[in-house]
mmCIF file of C-alpha atoms and ligand atoms in Angstrom:
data_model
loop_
_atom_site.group_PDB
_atom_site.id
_atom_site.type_symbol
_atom_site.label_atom_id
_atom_site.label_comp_id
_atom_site.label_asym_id
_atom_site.label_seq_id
_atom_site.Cartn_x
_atom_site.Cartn_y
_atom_site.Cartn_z
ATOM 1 C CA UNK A 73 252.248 -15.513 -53.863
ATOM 2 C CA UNK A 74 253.392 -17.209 -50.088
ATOM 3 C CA UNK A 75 250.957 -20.356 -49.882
ATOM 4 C CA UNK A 76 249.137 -20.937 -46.933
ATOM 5 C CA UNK A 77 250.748 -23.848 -44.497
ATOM 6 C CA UNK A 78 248.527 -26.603 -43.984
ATOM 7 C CA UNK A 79 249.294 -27.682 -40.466
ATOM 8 C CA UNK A 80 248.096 -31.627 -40.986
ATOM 9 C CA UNK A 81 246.533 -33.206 -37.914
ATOM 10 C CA UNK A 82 248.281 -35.933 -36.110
ATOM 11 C CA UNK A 83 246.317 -39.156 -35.002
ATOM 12 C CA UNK A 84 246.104 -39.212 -31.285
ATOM 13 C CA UNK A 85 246.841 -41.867 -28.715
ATOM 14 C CA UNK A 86 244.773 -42.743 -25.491
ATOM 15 C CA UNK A 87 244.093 -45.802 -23.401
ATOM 16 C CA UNK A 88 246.620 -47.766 -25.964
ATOM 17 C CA UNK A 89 244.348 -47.019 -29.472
ATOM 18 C CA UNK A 90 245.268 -44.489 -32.024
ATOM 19 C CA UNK A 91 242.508 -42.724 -33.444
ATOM 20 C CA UNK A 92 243.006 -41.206 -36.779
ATOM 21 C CA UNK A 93 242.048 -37.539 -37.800
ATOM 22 C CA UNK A 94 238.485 -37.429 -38.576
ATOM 23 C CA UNK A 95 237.550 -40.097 -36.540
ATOM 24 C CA UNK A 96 235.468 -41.089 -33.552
ATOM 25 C CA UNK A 97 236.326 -44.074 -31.190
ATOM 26 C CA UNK A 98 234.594 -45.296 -28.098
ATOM 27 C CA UNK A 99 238.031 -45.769 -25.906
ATOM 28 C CA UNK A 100 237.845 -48.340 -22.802
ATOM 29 C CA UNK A 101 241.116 -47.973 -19.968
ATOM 30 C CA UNK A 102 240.585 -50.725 -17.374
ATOM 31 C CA UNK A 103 240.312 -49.724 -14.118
ATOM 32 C CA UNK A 104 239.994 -52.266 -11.589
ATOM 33 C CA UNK A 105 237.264 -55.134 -11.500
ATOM 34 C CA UNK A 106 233.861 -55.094 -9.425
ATOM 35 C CA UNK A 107 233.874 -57.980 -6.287
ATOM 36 C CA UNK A 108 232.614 -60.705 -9.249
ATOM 37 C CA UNK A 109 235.275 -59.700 -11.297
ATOM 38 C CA UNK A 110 233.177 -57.807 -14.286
ATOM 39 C CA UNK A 111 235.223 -55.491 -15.872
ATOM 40 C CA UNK A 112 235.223 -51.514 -14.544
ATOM 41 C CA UNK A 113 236.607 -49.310 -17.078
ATOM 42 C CA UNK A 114 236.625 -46.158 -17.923
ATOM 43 C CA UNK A 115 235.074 -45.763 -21.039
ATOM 44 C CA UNK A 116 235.148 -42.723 -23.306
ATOM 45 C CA UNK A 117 234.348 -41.567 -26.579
ATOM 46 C CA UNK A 118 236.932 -39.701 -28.323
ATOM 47 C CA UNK A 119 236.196 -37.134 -31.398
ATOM 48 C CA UNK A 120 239.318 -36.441 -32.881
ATOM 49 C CA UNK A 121 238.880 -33.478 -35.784
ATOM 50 C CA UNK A 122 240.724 -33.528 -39.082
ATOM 51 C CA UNK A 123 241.940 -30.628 -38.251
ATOM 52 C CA UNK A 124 244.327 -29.547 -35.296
ATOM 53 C CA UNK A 125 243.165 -27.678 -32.725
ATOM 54 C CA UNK A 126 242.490 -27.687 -28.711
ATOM 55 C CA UNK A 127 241.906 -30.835 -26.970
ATOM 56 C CA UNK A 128 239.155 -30.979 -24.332
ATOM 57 C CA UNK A 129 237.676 -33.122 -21.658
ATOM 58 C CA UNK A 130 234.348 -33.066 -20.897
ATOM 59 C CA UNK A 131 233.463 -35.648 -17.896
ATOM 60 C CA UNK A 132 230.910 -36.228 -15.631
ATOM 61 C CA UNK A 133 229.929 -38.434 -12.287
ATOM 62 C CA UNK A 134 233.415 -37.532 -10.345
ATOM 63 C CA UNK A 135 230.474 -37.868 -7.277
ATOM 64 C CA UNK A 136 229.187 -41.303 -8.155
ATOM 65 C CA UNK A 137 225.333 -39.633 -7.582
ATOM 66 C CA UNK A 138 225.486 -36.484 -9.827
ATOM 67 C CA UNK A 139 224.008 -37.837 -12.836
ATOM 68 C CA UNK A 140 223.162 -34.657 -14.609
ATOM 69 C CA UNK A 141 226.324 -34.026 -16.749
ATOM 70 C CA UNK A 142 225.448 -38.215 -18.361
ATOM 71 C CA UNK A 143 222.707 -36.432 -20.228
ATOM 72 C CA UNK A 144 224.555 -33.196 -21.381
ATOM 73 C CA UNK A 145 227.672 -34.999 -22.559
ATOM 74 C CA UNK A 146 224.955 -37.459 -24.465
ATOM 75 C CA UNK A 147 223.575 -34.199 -26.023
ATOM 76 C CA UNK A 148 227.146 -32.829 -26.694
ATOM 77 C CA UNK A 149 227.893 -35.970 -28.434
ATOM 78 C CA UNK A 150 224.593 -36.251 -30.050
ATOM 79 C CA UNK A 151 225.039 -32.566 -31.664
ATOM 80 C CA UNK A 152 225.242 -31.938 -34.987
ATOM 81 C CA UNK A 153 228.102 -29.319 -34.202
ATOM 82 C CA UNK A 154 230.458 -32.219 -32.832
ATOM 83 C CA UNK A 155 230.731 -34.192 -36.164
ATOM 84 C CA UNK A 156 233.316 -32.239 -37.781
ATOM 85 C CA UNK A 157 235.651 -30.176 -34.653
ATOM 86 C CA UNK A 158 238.936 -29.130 -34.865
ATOM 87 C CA UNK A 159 241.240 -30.464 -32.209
ATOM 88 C CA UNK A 160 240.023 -33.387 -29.935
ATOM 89 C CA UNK A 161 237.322 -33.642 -27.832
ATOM 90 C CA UNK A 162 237.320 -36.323 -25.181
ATOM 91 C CA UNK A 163 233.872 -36.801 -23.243
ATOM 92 C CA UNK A 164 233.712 -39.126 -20.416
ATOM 93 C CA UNK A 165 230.042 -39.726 -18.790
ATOM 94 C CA UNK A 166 230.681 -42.040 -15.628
ATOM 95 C CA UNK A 167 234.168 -41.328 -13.733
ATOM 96 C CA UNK A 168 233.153 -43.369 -10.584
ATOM 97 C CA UNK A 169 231.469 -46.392 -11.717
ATOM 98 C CA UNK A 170 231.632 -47.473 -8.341
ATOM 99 C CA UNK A 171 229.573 -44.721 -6.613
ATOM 100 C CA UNK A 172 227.325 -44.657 -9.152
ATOM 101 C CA UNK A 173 225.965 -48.255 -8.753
ATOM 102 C CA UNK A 174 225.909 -47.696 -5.474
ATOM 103 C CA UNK A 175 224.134 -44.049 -5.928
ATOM 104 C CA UNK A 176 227.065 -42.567 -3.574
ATOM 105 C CA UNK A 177 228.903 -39.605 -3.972
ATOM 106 C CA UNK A 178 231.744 -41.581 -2.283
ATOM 107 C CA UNK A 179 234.123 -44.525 -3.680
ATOM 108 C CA UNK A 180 233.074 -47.777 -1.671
ATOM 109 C CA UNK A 181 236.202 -47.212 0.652
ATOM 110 C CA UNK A 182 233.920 -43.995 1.691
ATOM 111 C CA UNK A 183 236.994 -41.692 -0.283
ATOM 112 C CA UNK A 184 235.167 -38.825 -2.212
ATOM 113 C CA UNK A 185 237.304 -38.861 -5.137
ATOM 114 C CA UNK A 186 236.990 -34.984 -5.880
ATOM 115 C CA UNK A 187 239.232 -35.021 -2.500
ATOM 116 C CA UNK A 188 242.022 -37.605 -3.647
ATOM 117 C CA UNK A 189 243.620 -35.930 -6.613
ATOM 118 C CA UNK A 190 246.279 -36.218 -8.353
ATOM 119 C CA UNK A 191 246.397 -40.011 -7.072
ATOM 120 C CA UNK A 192 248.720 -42.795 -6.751
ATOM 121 C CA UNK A 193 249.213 -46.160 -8.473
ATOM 122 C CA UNK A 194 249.651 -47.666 -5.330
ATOM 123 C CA UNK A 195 247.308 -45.802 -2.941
ATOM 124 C CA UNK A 196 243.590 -46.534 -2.433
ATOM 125 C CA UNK A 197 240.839 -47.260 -5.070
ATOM 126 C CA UNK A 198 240.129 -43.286 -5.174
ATOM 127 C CA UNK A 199 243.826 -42.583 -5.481
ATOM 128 C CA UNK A 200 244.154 -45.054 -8.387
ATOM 129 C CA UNK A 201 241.235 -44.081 -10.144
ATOM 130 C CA UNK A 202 242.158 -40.510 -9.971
ATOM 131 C CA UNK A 203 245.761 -41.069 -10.987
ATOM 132 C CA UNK A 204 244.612 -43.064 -14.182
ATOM 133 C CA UNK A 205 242.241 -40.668 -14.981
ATOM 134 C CA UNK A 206 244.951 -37.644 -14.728
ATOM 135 C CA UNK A 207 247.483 -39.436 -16.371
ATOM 136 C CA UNK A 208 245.267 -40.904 -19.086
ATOM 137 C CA UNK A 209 242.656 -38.049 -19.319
ATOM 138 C CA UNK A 210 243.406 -34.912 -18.532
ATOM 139 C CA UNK A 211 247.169 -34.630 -18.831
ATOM 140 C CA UNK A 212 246.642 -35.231 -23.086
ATOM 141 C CA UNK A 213 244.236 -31.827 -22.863
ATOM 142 C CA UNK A 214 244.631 -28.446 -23.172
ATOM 143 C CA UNK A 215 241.255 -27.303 -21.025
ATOM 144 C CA UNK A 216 238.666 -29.213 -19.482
ATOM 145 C CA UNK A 217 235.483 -28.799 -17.925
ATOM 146 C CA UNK A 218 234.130 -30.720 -14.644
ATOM 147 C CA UNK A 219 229.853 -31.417 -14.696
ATOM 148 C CA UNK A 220 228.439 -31.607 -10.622
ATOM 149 C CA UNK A 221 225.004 -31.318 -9.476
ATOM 150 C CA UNK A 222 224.297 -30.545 -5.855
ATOM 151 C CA UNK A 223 224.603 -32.815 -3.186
ATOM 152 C CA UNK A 224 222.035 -35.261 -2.085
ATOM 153 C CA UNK A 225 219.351 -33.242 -1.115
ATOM 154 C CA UNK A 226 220.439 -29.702 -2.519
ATOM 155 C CA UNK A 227 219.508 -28.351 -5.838
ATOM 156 C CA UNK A 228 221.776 -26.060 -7.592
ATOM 157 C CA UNK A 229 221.529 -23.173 -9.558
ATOM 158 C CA UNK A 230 223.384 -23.965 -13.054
ATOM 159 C CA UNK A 231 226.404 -21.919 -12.207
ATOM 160 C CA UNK A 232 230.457 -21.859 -12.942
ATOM 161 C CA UNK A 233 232.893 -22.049 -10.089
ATOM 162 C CA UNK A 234 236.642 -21.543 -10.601
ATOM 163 C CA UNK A 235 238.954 -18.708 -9.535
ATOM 164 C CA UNK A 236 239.351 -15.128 -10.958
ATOM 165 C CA UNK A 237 243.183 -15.546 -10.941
ATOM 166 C CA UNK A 238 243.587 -17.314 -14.765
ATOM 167 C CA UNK A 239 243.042 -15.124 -17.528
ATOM 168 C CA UNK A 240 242.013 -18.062 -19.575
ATOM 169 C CA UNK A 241 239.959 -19.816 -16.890
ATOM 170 C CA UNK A 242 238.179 -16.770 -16.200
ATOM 171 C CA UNK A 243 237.323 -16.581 -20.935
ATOM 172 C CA UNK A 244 236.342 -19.636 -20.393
ATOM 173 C CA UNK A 245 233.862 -18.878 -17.883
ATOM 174 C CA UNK A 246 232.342 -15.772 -19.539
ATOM 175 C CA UNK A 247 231.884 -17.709 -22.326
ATOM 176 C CA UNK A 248 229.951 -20.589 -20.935
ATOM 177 C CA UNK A 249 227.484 -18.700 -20.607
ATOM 178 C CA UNK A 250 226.230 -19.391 -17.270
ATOM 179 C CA UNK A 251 223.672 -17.907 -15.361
ATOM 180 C CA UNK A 252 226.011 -17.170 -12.300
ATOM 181 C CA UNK A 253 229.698 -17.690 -11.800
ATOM 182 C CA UNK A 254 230.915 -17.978 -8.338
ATOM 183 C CA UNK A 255 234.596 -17.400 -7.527
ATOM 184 C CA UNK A 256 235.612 -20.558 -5.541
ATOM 185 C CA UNK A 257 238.846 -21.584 -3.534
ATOM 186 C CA UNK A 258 240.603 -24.348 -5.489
ATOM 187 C CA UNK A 259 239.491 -27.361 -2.982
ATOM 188 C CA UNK A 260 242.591 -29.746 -2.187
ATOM 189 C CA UNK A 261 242.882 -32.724 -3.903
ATOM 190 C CA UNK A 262 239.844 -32.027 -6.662
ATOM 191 C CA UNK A 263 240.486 -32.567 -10.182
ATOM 192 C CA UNK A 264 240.566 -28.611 -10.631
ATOM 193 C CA UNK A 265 243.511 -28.756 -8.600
ATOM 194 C CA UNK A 266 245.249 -31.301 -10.211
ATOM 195 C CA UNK A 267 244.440 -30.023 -13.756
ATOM 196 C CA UNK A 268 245.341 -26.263 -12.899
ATOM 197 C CA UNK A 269 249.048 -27.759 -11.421
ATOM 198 C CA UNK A 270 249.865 -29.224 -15.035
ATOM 199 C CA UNK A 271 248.229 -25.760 -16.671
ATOM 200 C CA UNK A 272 245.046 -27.395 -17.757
ATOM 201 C CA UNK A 273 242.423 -24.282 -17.094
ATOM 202 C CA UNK A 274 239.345 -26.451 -15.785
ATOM 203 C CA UNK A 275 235.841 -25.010 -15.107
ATOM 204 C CA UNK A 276 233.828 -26.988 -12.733
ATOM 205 C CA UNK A 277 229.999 -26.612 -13.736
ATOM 206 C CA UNK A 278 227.021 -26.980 -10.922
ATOM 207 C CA UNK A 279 223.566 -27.610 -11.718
ATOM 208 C CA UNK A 280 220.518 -29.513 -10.516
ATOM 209 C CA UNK A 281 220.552 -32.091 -8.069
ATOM 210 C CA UNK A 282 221.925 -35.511 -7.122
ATOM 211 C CA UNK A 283 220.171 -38.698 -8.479
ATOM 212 C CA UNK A 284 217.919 -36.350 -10.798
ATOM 213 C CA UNK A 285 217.520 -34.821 -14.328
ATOM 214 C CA UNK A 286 216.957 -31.353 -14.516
ATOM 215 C CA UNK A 287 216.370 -29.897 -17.229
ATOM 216 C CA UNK A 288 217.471 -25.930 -16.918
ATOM 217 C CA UNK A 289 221.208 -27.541 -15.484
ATOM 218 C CA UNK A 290 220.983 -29.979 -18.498
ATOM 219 C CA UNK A 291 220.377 -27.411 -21.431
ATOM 220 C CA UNK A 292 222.564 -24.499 -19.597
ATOM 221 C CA UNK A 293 225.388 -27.354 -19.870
ATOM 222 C CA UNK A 294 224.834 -28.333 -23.264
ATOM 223 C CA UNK A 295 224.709 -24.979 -24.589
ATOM 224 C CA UNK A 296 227.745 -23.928 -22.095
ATOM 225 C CA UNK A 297 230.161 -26.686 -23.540
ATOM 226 C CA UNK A 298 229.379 -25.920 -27.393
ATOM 227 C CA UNK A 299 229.839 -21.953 -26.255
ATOM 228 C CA UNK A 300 233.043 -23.078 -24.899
ATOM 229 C CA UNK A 301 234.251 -25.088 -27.887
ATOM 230 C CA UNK A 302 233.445 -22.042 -30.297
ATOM 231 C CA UNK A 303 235.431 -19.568 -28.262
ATOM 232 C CA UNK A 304 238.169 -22.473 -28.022
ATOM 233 C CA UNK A 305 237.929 -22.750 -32.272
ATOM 234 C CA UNK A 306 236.698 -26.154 -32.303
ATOM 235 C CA UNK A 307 233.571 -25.447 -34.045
ATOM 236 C CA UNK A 308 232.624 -22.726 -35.628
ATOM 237 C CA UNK A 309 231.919 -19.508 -34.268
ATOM 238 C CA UNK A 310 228.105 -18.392 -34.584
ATOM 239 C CA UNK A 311 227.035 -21.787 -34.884
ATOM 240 C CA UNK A 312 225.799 -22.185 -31.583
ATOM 241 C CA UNK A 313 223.618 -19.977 -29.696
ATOM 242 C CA UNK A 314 225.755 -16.969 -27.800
ATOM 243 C CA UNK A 315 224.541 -16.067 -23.987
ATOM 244 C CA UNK A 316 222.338 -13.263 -24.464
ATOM 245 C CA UNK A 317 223.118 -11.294 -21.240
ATOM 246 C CA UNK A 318 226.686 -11.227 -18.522
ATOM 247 C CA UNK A 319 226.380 -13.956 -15.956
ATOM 248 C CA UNK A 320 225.985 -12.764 -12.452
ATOM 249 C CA UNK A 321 229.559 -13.025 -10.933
ATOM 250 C CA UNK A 322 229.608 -13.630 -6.998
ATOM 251 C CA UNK A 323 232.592 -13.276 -5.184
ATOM 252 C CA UNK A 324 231.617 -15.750 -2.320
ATOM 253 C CA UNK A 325 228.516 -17.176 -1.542
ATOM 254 C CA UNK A 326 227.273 -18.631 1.868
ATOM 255 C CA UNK A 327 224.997 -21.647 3.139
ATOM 256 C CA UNK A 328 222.022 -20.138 5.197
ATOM 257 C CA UNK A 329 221.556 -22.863 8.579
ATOM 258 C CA UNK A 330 218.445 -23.558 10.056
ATOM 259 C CA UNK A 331 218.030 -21.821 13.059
ATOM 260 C CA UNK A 332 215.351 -24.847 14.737
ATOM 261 C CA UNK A 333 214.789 -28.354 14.081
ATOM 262 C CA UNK A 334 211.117 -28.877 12.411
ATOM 263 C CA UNK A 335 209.832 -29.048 9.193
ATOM 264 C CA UNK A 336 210.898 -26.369 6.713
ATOM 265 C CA UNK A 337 208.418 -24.346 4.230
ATOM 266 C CA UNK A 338 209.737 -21.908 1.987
ATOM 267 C CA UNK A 339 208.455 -19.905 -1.282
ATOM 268 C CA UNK A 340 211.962 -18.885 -2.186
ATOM 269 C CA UNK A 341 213.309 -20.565 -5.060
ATOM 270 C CA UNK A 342 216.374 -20.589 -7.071
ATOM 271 C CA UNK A 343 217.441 -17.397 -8.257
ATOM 272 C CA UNK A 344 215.829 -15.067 -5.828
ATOM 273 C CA UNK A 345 216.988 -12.551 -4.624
ATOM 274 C CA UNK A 346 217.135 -11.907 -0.984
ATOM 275 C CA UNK A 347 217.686 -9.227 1.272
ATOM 276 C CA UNK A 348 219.159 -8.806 4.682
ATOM 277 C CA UNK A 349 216.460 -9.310 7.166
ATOM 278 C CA UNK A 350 213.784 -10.531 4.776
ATOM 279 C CA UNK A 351 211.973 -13.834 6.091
ATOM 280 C CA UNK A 352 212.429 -16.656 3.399
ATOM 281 C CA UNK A 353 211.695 -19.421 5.563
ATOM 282 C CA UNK A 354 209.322 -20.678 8.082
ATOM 283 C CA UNK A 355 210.414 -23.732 10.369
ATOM 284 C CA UNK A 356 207.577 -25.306 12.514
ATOM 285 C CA UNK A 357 206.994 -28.476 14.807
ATOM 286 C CA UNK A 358 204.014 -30.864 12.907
ATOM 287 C CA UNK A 359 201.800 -29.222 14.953
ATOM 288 C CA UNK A 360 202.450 -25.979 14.025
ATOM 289 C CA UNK A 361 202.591 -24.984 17.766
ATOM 290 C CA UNK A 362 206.125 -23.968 17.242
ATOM 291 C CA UNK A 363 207.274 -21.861 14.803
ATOM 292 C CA UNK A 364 210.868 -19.971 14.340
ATOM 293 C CA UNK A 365 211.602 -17.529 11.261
ATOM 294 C CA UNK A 366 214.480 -18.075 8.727
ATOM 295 C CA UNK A 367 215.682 -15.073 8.394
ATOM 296 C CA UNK A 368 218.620 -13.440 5.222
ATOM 297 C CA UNK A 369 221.662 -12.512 7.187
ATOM 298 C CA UNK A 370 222.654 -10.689 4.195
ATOM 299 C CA UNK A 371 221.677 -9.296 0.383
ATOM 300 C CA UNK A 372 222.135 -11.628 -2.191
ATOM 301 C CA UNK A 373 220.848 -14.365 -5.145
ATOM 302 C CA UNK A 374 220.122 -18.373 -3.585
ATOM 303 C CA UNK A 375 222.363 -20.168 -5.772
ATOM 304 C CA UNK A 376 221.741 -23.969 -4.198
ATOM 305 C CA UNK A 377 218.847 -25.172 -1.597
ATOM 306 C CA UNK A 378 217.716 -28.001 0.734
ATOM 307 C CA UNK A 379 214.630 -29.727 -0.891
ATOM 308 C CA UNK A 380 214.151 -31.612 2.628
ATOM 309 C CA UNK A 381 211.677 -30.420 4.475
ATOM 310 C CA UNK A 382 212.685 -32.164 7.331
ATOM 311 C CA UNK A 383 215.656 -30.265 9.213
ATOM 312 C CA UNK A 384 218.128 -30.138 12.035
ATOM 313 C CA UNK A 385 218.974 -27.148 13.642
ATOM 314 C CA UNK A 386 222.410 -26.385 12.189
ATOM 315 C CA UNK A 387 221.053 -27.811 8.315
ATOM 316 C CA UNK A 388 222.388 -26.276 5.625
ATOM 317 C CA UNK A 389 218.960 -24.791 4.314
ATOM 318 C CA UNK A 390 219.878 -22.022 0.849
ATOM 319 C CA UNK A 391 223.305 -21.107 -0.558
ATOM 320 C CA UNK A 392 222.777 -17.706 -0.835
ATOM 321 C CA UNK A 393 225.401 -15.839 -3.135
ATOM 322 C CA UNK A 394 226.886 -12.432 -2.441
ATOM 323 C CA UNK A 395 225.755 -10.080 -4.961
ATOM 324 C CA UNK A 396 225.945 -5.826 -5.545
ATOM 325 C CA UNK A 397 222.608 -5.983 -6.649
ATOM 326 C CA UNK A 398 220.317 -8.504 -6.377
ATOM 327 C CA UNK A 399 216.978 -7.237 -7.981
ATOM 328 C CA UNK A 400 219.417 -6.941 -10.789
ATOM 329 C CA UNK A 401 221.111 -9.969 -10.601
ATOM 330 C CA UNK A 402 217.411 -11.910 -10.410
ATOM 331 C CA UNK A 403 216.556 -10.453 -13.322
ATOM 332 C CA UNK A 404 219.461 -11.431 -15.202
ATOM 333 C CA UNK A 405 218.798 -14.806 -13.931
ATOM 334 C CA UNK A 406 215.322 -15.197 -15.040
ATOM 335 C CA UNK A 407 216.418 -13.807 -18.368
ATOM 336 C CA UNK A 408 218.751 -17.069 -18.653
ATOM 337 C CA UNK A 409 216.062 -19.338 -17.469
ATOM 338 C CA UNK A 410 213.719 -17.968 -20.277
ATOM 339 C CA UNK A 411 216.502 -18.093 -23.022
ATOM 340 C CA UNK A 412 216.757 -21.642 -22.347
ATOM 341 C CA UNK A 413 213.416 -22.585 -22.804
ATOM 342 C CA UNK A 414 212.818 -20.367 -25.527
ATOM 343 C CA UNK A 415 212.648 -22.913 -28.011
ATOM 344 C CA UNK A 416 212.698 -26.547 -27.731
ATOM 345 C CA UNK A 417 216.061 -27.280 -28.527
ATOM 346 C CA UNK A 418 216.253 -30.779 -27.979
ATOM 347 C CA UNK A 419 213.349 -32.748 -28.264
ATOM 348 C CA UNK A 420 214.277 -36.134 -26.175
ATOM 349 C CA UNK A 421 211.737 -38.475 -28.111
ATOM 350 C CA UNK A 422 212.443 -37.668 -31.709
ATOM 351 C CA UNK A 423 216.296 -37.423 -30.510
ATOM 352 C CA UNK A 424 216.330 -34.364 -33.013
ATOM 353 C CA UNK A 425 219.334 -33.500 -32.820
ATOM 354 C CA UNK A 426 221.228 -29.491 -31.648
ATOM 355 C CA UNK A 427 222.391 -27.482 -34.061
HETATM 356 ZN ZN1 ZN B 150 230.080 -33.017 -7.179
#
């Protein structure tokens, strides 16, 4: 009888340490130095299985404000299901150290590093940090996976954005497990960019809000990275929970302006649907002397909103996604929202830990 090859594991190499099969390293790559000369790395922690397999990044805080993907990649990495993986998982929490002491999307020479891919040795602090992280990062990985929130100000709908043109991209997104996925033009110079040119399928994840935890984008992300590493063989399959219901899947979606400066009410939330001509927004001087209706210029699902009440004419007010049909497609997403909470998954004091 043929015996079955054992294909051994290899020990892998980043920012100058080897980590052995079946081991787990916190990984530092310096970066530059803050104005008193305290060290900025990059730091990282590195899984790397005993047995081959796919090698994955998982990072978070490209916009130094978006803080949501810290606490899912400390709940990937506190899982149960990432002790023993096949292949290599690398998870990196804080990308731009610098915004995020500064609570600024931006790098402090006002570059927004999502813009400033794939970098330069020799360009600007946005083009060397992006260039170190390609080179050092993403360019040892097979697939990777980008965690944003919503601007400052905006609130997101946890939702997948990449392009419909990849096969394995488009796997990958299914199998997050997201409540929408929203086909999106590759932006120039964002780390999707730069990771799709070297054949690195990337999925950029949206959810919650700048300088904020919230805790639907937070599980949805957790439980959309271990669906991703099952389908990807790196743990195994029907260990974690699969997405009970298909995503929604948008073809475009569309920001909704405010028609009047004023102060901005609004009972439409997240995941409602909306349909052309319906009112889903009142906008009134403090008086309430003035008011001017906000009103659906077409049917769809809001994806992302302003939680400002205080607006310009011209604001950005809801992201409203294109959708066949949106009583369906709220449904679908309400389903999602109740999946998550179904049970306590996580409970944050006793740090029990996922499956
Ligand atoms: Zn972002």
């Amino acid at each position: 009888m043929e015996k079955k090859k054992t294909i051994n594991q290899k020990a892998f190499e980043i920012g100058g340490k080897i980590i052995n099969p079946g081991s787990t390293q916190t990984v530092s790559v310096a970066l530059s130095m803050l104005p008193n000369h305290a060290a900025f790395d990059l730091d990282m922690r590195v899984i790397h299985g005993l047995k081959p397999g796919k090698r994955l990044f998982i990072c978070a805080t490209i916009h130094g404000d978006e803080l949501n993907g810290i606490e899912i990649i400390r709940r990937v990495l506190a899982s149960s299901l990432t002790k023993h993986i096949h292949g290599t998982l690398i998870a990196i929490p804080i990308v731009n150290l610098f915004g995020m002491l500064l609570h600024s999307r931006y790098l402090p020479d006002r570059r927004d590093l999502n813009r400033s891919f794939p970098g330069s040795e020799a360009g600007s602090s946005a083009a060397q940090l992006a260039n170190t992280f390609l080179t050092e990062v993403v360019a040892k990985c097979t697939h990777g996976i980008d965690l944003h929130t919503g601007s400052n100000n905006r609130l997101n709908l946890p939702q997948i954005r990449c392009g419909f043109e990849h096969d394995e991209t488009l796997r990958l997104a299914l199998s997050f497990g997201a409540p929408v996925i929203l086909k999106s033009k590759i932006r120039e110079g964002s780390l999707r960019e730069a990771a799709e040119n070297l054949g690195i399928p990337t999925l950029t994840f949206e959810g919650g809000e700048a300088l904020r935890f919230n805790e639907f984008a937070v599980r949805a992300g957790v439980a959309g990275i271990l669906r991703v590493m099952s389908t990807l063989k790196m743990i195994p399959a029907g260990k974690c929970s699969a997405a009970k219901g298909s995503p929604v899947i948008s073809p475009s979606s569309r920001w909704l302006r405010s028609p009047m400066t004023g102060v901005l009410r609004s009972a439409c939330w997240l995941g409602d649907k909306v349909l052309k001509g319906d009112v889903i927004a009142k906008i009134s001087d403090p008086l309430g002397t003035t008011t001017t209706d906000v009103v659906a210029l077409f049917d769809g699902i809001v994806i992302g909103r302003t939680q400002n009440p205080l607006v310009y004419k011209g604001d950005a007010l809801f992201n409203i996604a294109w959708v066949s049909d949106p009583t369906r497609a709220q449904a679908t997403i309400e389903a999602f929202e109740e999946e998550e909470f179904e049970e306590d998954q996580f409970n944050l004091f006793t740090e029990t830990p996922l499956p």
